Backbone as CSV, one residue per row, in Angstrom:
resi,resn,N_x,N_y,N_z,CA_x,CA_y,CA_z,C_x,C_y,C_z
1,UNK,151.683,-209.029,-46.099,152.867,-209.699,-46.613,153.953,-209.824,-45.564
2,UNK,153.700,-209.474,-44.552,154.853,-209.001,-43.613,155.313,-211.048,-43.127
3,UNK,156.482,-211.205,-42.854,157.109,-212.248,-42.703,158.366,-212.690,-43.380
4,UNK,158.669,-214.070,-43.123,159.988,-214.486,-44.107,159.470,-215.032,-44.993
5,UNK,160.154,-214.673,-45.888,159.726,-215.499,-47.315,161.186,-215.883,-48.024
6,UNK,161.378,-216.418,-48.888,162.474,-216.944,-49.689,162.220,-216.686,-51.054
7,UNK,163.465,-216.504,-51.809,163.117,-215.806,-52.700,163.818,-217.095,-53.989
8,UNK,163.231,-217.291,-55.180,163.675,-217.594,-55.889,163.968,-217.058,-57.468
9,UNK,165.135,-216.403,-57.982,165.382,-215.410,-59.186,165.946,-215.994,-60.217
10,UNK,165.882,-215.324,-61.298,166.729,-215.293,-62.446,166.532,-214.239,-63.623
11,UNK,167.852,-214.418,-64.232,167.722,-212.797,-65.059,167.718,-213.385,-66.111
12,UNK,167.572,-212.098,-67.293,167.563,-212.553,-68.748,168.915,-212.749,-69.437
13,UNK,170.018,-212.687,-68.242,171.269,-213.119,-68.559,171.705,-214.198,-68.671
14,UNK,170.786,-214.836,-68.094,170.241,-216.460,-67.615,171.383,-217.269,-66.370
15,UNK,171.323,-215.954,-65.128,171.907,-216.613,-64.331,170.897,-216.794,-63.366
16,UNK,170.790,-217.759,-62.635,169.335,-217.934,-61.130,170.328,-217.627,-59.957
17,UNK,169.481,-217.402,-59.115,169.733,-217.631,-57.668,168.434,-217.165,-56.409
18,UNK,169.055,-217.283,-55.222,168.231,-217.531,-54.241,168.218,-216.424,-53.151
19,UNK,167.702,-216.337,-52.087,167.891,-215.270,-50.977,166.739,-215.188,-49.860
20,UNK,166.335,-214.774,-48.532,166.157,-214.919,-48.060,165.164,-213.201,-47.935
21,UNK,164.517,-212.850,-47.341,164.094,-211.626,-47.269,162.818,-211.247,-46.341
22,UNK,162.791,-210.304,-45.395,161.838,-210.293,-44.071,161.375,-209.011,-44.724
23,UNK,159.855,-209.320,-44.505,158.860,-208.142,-44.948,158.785,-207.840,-43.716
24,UNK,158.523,-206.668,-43.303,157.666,-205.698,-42.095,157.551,-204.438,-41.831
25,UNK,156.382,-204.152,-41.804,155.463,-203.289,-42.036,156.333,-201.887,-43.302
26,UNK,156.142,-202.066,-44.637,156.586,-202.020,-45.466,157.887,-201.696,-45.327
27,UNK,158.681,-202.585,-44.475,160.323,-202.659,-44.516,160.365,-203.748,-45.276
28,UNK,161.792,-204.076,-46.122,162.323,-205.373,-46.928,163.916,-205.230,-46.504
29,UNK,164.489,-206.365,-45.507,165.691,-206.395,-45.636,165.808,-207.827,-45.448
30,UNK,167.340,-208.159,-46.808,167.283,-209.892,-46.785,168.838,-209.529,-47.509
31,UNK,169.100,-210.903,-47.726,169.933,-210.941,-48.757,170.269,-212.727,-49.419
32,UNK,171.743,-212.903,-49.973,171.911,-214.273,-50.567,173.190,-214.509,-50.074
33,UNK,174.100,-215.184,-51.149,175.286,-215.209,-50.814,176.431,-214.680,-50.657
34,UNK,175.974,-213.193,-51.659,177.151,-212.351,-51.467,176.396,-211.141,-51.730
35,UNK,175.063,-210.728,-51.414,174.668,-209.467,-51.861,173.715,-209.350,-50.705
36,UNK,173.676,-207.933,-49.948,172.372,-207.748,-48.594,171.398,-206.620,-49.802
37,UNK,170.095,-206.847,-49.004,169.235,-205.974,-49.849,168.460,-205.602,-48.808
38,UNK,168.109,-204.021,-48.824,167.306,-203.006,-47.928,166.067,-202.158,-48.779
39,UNK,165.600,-202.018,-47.943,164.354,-201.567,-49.264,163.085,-200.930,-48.610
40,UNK,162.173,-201.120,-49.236,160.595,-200.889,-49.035,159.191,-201.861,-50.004
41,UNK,158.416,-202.270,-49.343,157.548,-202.906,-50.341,155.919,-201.773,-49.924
42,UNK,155.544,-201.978,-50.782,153.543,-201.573,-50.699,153.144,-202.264,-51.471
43,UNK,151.725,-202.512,-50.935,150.653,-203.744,-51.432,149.575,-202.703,-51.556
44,UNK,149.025,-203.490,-53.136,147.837,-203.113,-53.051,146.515,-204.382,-53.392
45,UNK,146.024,-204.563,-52.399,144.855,-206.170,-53.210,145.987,-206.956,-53.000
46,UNK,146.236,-207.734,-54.091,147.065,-208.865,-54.316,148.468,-208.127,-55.214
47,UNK,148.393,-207.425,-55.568,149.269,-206.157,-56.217,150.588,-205.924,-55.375
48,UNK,151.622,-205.806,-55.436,152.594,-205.458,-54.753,154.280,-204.534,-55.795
49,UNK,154.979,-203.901,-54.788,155.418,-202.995,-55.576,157.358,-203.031,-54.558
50,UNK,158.459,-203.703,-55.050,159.118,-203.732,-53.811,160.548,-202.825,-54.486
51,UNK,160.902,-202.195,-54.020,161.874,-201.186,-54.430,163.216,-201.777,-53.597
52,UNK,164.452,-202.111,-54.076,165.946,-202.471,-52.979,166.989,-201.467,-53.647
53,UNK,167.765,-201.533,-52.659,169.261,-201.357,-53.197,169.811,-201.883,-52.862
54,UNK,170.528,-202.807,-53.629,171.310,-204.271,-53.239,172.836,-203.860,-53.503
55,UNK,173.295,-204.555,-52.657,174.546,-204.096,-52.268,175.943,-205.336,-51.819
56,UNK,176.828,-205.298,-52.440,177.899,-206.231,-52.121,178.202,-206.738,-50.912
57,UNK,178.295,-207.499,-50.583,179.163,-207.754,-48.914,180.228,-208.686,-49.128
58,UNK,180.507,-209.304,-50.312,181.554,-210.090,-51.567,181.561,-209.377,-51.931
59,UNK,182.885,-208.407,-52.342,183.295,-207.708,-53.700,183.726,-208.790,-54.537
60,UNK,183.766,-210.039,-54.746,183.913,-210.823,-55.860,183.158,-211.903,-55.995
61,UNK,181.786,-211.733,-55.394,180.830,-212.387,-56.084,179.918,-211.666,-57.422
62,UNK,179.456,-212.610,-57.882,178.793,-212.018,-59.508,177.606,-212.220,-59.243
63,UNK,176.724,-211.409,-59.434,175.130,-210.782,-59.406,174.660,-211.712,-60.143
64,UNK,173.181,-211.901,-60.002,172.383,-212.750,-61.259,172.255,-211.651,-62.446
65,UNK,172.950,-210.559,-62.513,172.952,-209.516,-63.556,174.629,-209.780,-64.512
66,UNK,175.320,-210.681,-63.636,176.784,-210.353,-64.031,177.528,-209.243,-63.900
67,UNK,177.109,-208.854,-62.616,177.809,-207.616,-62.515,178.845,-208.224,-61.080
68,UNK,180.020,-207.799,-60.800,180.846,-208.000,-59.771,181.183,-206.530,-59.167
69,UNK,180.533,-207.074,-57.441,181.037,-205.813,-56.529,180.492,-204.420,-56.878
70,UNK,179.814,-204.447,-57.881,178.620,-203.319,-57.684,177.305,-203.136,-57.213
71,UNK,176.904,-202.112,-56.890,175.637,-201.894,-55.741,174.436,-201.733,-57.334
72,UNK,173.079,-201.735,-56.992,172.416,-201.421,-57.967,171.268,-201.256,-56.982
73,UNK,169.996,-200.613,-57.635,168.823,-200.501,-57.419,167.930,-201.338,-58.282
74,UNK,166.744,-202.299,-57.448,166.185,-203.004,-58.097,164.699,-202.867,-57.745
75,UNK,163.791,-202.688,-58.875,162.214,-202.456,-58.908,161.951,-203.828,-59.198
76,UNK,160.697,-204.351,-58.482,160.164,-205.731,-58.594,158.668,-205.173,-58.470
77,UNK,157.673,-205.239,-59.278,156.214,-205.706,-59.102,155.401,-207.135,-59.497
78,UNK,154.834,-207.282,-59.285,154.181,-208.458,-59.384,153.087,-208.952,-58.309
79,UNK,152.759,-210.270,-58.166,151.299,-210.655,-57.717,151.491,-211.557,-56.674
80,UNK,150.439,-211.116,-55.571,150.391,-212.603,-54.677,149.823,-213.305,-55.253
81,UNK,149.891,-215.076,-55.451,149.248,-215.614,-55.913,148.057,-216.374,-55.000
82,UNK,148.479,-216.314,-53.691,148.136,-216.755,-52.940,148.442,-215.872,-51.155
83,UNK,148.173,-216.062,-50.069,148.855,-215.284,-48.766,150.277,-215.643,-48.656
84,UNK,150.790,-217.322,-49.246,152.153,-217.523,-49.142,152.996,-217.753,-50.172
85,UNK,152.376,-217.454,-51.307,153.449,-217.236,-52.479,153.066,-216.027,-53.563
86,UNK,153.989,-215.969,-54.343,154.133,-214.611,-55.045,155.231,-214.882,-56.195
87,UNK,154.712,-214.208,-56.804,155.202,-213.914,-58.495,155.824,-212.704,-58.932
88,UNK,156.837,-212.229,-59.346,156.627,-210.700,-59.794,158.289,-210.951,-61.171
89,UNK,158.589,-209.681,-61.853,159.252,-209.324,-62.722,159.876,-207.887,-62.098
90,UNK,161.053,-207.884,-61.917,161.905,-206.568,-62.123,163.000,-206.344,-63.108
91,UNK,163.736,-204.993,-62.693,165.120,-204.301,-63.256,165.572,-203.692,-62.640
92,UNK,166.735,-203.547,-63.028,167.395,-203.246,-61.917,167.631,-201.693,-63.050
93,UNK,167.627,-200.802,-62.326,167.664,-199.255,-62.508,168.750,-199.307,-64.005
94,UNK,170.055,-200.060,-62.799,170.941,-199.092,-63.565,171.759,-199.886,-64.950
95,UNK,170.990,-200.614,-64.968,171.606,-201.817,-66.246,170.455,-201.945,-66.887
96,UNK,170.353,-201.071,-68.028,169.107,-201.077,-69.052,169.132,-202.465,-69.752
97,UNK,167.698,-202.615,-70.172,167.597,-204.297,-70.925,167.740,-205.563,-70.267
98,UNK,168.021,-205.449,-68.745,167.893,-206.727,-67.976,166.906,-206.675,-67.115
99,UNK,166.454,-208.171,-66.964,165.033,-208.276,-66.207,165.129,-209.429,-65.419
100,UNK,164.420,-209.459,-64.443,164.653,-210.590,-63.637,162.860,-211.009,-63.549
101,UNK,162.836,-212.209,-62.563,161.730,-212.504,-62.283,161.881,-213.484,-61.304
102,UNK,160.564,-213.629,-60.702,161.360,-213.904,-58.922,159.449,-214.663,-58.451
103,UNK,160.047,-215.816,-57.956,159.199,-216.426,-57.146,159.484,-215.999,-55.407
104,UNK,158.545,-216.001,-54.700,158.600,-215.618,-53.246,157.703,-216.838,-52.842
105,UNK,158.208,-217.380,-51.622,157.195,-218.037,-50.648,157.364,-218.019,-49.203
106,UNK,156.502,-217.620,-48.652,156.219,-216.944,-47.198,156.608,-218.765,-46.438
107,UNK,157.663,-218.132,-45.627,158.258,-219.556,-44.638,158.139,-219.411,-43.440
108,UNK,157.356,-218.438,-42.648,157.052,-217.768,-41.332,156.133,-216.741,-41.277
């Protein structure tokens, strides 16, 4: 999985958005317009598992969670569908009952 990929999200709050994110060798650091994200991913098969803690760099931009200027932790699993795209569903730790889901496609 290691490369750039782009990310495409949205939550069950029903806000979308976008971001950018470099796999290597199970490092994940990317971010969007107002949030950087650091992390870790592992693969298993087509299986994958990516753990962040996303973090403000706008204290007054609003999360696809609706949250403003807070940091959170976010679990994403889901599937390659292919070597350059990918599927998966997360949550973010600390805001019970919201879920996101997120297209990836490898751009390098």
């Amino acid at each position: 999985m290691d490369g750039l990929w782009t990310a495409e999200f949205g939550s069950s709050v029903g806000l979308s958005g976008g971001g950018v994110v470099v796999l290597s060798n199970g490092d994940v650091r990317g971010g969007d317009g107002g949030y950087y994200y650091v992390g870790t991913y592992r693969r298993d098969g087509n299986r994958f598992v990516v753990e962040l803690r996303v973090s403000p760099f706008l204290l007054s931009y609003n999360s696809v969670f609706n949250t403003i200027g807070r940091p959170f932790s976010l679990k994403i699993e889901g599937n390659l569908t292919d070597e350059s795209h990918a599927i998966g569903q997360g949550r973010p730790l600390e805001i019970p009952g919201v879920t996101l889901g997120v297209k990836l496609t490898r751009q390098a």
